[in-house]
Coordinates of C-alpha atoms in Angstrom, one line a residue:
X1 CA -59.7 -10.0 -194.1
X2 CA -63.3 -9.5 -193.1
X3 CA -65.3 -6.7 -194.6
X4 CA -68.7 -5.8 -193.4
X5 CA -70.9 -4.1 -195.9
X6 CA -73.6 -1.7 -195.0
X7 CA -76.6 -3.7 -193.5
X8 CA -80.1 -3.9 -194.8
X9 CA -82.7 -3.6 -192.1
X10 CA -85.4 -6.0 -191.4
X11 CA -87.7 -6.3 -188.3
X12 CA -89.2 -8.8 -186.1
X13 CA -92.0 -7.1 -184.3
X14 CA -90.8 -4.1 -182.5
X15 CA -87.1 -5.4 -182.4
X16 CA -84.7 -4.5 -185.3
X17 CA -82.7 -7.4 -186.7
X18 CA -80.1 -6.3 -189.3
X19 CA -78.9 -8.5 -192.2
X20 CA -75.1 -8.1 -192.6
X21 CA -73.0 -9.3 -195.6
X22 CA -69.3 -9.8 -195.6
X23 CA -66.7 -11.4 -197.8
X24 CA -64.4 -13.8 -196.0
X25 CA -61.9 -16.2 -197.4
X26 CA -63.3 -15.6 -200.9
X27 CA -66.9 -16.3 -199.9
X28 CA -70.0 -14.0 -199.5
X29 CA -71.4 -14.8 -196.1
X30 CA -74.3 -13.4 -193.9
X31 CA -75.0 -12.5 -190.4
X32 CA -78.0 -11.3 -188.3
X33 CA -77.4 -8.7 -185.8
X34 CA -79.9 -7.7 -183.1
X35 CA -78.9 -4.6 -181.2
X36 CA -81.0 -5.1 -178.0
X37 CA -79.4 -2.4 -176.1
X38 CA -79.5 -2.3 -172.2
X39 CA -82.1 -3.7 -170.1
X40 CA -81.9 -7.3 -171.2
X41 CA -80.9 -10.4 -169.5
X42 CA -80.0 -13.4 -171.5
X43 CA -79.4 -17.1 -171.2
X44 CA -77.5 -18.8 -174.0
X45 CA -75.6 -21.9 -174.9
X46 CA -73.6 -19.9 -177.4
X47 CA -69.7 -19.9 -177.7
X48 CA -69.5 -16.2 -177.2
X49 CA -71.3 -14.7 -174.3
X50 CA -73.1 -18.0 -173.2
X51 CA -74.4 -18.6 -169.7
X52 CA -76.7 -16.1 -167.8
X53 CA -76.1 -12.3 -167.8
X54 CA -76.9 -8.9 -169.1
X55 CA -76.1 -8.7 -172.9
X56 CA -76.6 -5.9 -175.4
X57 CA -76.7 -7.6 -178.6
X58 CA -76.9 -11.0 -180.5
X59 CA -75.0 -12.0 -183.5
X60 CA -75.8 -15.0 -185.5
X61 CA -73.1 -15.4 -188.1
X62 CA -72.8 -17.6 -191.1
X63 CA -69.3 -19.3 -191.6
X64 CA -68.1 -21.3 -194.5
X65 CA -68.6 -25.1 -194.6
X66 CA -65.3 -26.7 -193.4
X67 CA -64.8 -24.1 -190.7
X68 CA -61.4 -24.6 -189.2
X69 CA -60.6 -21.9 -186.9
X70 CA -60.1 -22.8 -183.2
X71 CA -61.1 -19.4 -181.8
X72 CA -64.7 -19.0 -182.7
X73 CA -65.4 -16.8 -179.7
X74 CA -62.7 -14.3 -180.9
X75 CA -64.0 -14.5 -184.5
X76 CA -67.5 -13.7 -183.4
X77 CA -66.2 -10.8 -181.3
X78 CA -64.4 -9.5 -184.3
X79 CA -67.4 -9.7 -186.5
X80 CA -69.6 -8.0 -183.9
X81 CA -67.1 -5.1 -183.5
X82 CA -66.9 -4.8 -187.2
X83 CA -70.7 -4.4 -187.3
X84 CA -70.7 -1.6 -184.7
X85 CA -71.8 -3.8 -181.7
X86 CA -70.3 -2.6 -178.4
X87 CA -70.6 -4.0 -174.8
X88 CA -71.3 -7.6 -173.8
X89 CA -73.2 -9.7 -176.3
X90 CA -74.1 -13.2 -177.4
X91 CA -72.4 -14.8 -180.6
X92 CA -73.9 -17.7 -182.4
X93 CA -72.2 -19.5 -185.4
X94 CA -73.6 -21.7 -188.2
X95 CA -72.8 -23.0 -191.6
X96 CA -76.3 -22.5 -192.9
X97 CA -77.4 -19.4 -194.8
X98 CA -78.9 -16.9 -192.3
X99 CA -80.4 -14.6 -194.8
X100 CA -83.8 -16.0 -194.7
X101 CA -84.6 -16.8 -190.9
X102 CA -87.8 -18.1 -189.8
X103 CA -89.7 -15.5 -187.7
X104 CA -92.7 -15.8 -185.5
X105 CA -94.6 -13.8 -182.7
X106 CA -97.1 -14.8 -180.1
X107 CA -98.7 -12.6 -177.5
X108 CA -95.5 -10.6 -177.1
X109 CA -93.0 -13.6 -177.3
X110 CA -90.8 -13.5 -180.4
X111 CA -88.5 -16.0 -182.1
X112 CA -86.0 -15.7 -185.0
X113 CA -84.6 -19.0 -186.1
X114 CA -82.0 -20.1 -188.7
X115 CA -81.8 -23.8 -189.7
X116 CA -79.4 -26.0 -191.4
X117 CA -80.4 -29.7 -191.1
X118 CA -78.1 -31.5 -193.7
X119 CA -76.7 -33.3 -190.7
X120 CA -79.3 -34.3 -188.1
X121 CA -80.2 -37.0 -185.8
X122 CA -81.4 -38.0 -182.3
X123 CA -79.7 -36.5 -179.1
X124 CA -79.3 -40.1 -177.5
X125 CA -77.3 -42.2 -179.9
X126 CA -74.6 -44.8 -179.3
X127 CA -72.5 -43.3 -182.1
X128 CA -69.8 -40.8 -181.3
X129 CA -68.1 -38.5 -183.6
X130 CA -67.2 -34.9 -184.5
X131 CA -69.9 -32.4 -185.2
X132 CA -70.4 -31.6 -188.9
X133 CA -72.0 -28.3 -190.5
X134 CA -75.6 -28.0 -190.0
X135 CA -77.0 -26.0 -187.1
X136 CA -80.4 -24.6 -185.8
X137 CA -79.9 -21.3 -184.0
X138 CA -82.9 -20.1 -181.9
X139 CA -83.0 -16.5 -180.6
X140 CA -86.2 -15.8 -178.6
X141 CA -87.4 -12.7 -176.8
X142 CA -89.8 -12.5 -173.7
X143 CA -90.7 -8.8 -172.8
X144 CA -90.8 -9.7 -169.1
X145 CA -88.4 -10.4 -166.1
X146 CA -87.7 -14.0 -165.4
X147 CA -85.9 -15.7 -162.4
X148 CA -82.8 -17.7 -163.3
X149 CA -84.7 -20.9 -162.9
X150 CA -87.5 -19.6 -165.3
X151 CA -84.7 -18.8 -167.9
X152 CA -83.3 -22.3 -167.8
X153 CA -87.0 -23.5 -168.0
X154 CA -87.4 -21.2 -171.1
X155 CA -84.4 -23.0 -172.8
X156 CA -86.1 -26.3 -172.2
X157 CA -89.4 -25.1 -173.5
X158 CA -87.7 -23.6 -176.7
X159 CA -85.9 -26.9 -177.3
X160 CA -89.0 -29.1 -176.8
X161 CA -90.9 -26.8 -179.3
X162 CA -88.0 -27.1 -181.8
X163 CA -88.1 -30.9 -181.7
X164 CA -92.0 -30.7 -182.1
X165 CA -91.5 -28.6 -185.2
X166 CA -89.0 -31.0 -186.7
X167 CA -91.3 -33.9 -186.2
X168 CA -94.3 -31.9 -187.7
X169 CA -92.1 -31.2 -190.7
X170 CA -91.5 -34.9 -191.2
X171 CA -87.8 -35.0 -190.0
X172 CA -87.2 -38.1 -187.8
X173 CA -84.7 -36.2 -185.6
X174 CA -84.2 -34.1 -182.4
X175 CA -81.9 -31.6 -184.0
X176 CA -78.3 -31.3 -185.1
X177 CA -75.2 -31.9 -183.0
X178 CA -74.3 -28.1 -182.9
X179 CA -77.7 -26.5 -182.1
X180 CA -77.7 -23.4 -179.9
X181 CA -80.2 -21.3 -178.3
X182 CA -80.5 -17.8 -176.7
X183 CA -83.5 -16.5 -174.7
X184 CA -83.6 -12.8 -173.8
X185 CA -85.8 -11.5 -171.0
X186 CA -86.1 -8.1 -169.4
X187 CA -83.7 -7.2 -166.7
X188 CA -85.8 -6.9 -163.4
X189 CA -86.6 -3.3 -162.4
X190 CA -86.7 -2.5 -158.7
X191 CA -90.0 -3.7 -157.1
X192 CA -90.9 -5.5 -160.4
X193 CA -92.0 -9.1 -159.8
X194 CA -90.2 -11.8 -161.6
X195 CA -91.9 -14.6 -163.4
X196 CA -90.9 -17.9 -161.8
X197 CA -92.0 -20.3 -164.6
X198 CA -91.5 -20.5 -168.3
X199 CA -92.7 -24.2 -168.9
X200 CA -95.0 -24.8 -171.8
X201 CA -98.0 -24.6 -169.7
X202 CA -97.2 -21.3 -168.1
X203 CA -98.4 -18.1 -169.9
X204 CA -95.1 -16.9 -171.2
X205 CA -93.7 -20.5 -171.7
X206 CA -96.7 -21.3 -173.8
X207 CA -96.3 -18.2 -175.9
X208 CA -92.6 -18.9 -176.3
X209 CA -93.2 -22.5 -177.3
X210 CA -95.7 -21.4 -180.1
X211 CA -93.4 -18.7 -181.4
X212 CA -90.4 -21.1 -181.6
X213 CA -92.5 -23.9 -183.1
X214 CA -93.6 -21.7 -186.0
X215 CA -90.2 -20.0 -186.4
X216 CA -88.4 -23.4 -186.7
X217 CA -91.0 -24.7 -189.0
X218 CA -90.6 -21.7 -191.3
X219 CA -86.8 -21.8 -191.1
X220 CA -86.7 -25.4 -192.0
X221 CA -89.1 -25.1 -194.9
X222 CA -87.1 -22.1 -196.3
X223 CA -83.5 -23.1 -195.3

């Protein structure tokens, strides 16, 4: 049985991220909910609401170590509905405590990151195996409209910035086996030009990279 308690409100810049607490299977667990509302287009690798499309909210939910459910998309949808989120959204999952995320802003770009790095390594490795608990979840926001290609570029930029932050923190790794990312940008208005680039040397890509780099560093230090 899942119970969502009244949330406490925190903010990241002009966006409202709410910290939710629930009791599930005898454990006290947290989640972060951003009610973006209409007018946002997101790209994500998330199990719920992944891909590219218009999304109204983002949920980053902590689950217990040893999580065994085989329907994480349904589970996340249930948690979002229990918190009052409606419409299409993005659902991320992690075994890490999300109650103290890393946050950063840079010239209008924003990032909120949660990090569990107990299981980490390099992406290219000869070893194969099942993913273990430990996840870096990145949620980044750009207040401009991007092309589809630029959204993909933004994911690459955020990932590069994550790896840079891990190396700067002294961790010899590129991430964890279950890292996920979500980048939100504005839905294009009629007649509004779309930004075609989000690489680290483009104006918005550079801001995104700096925000993600600082937020990952903070999340790793406090996680």
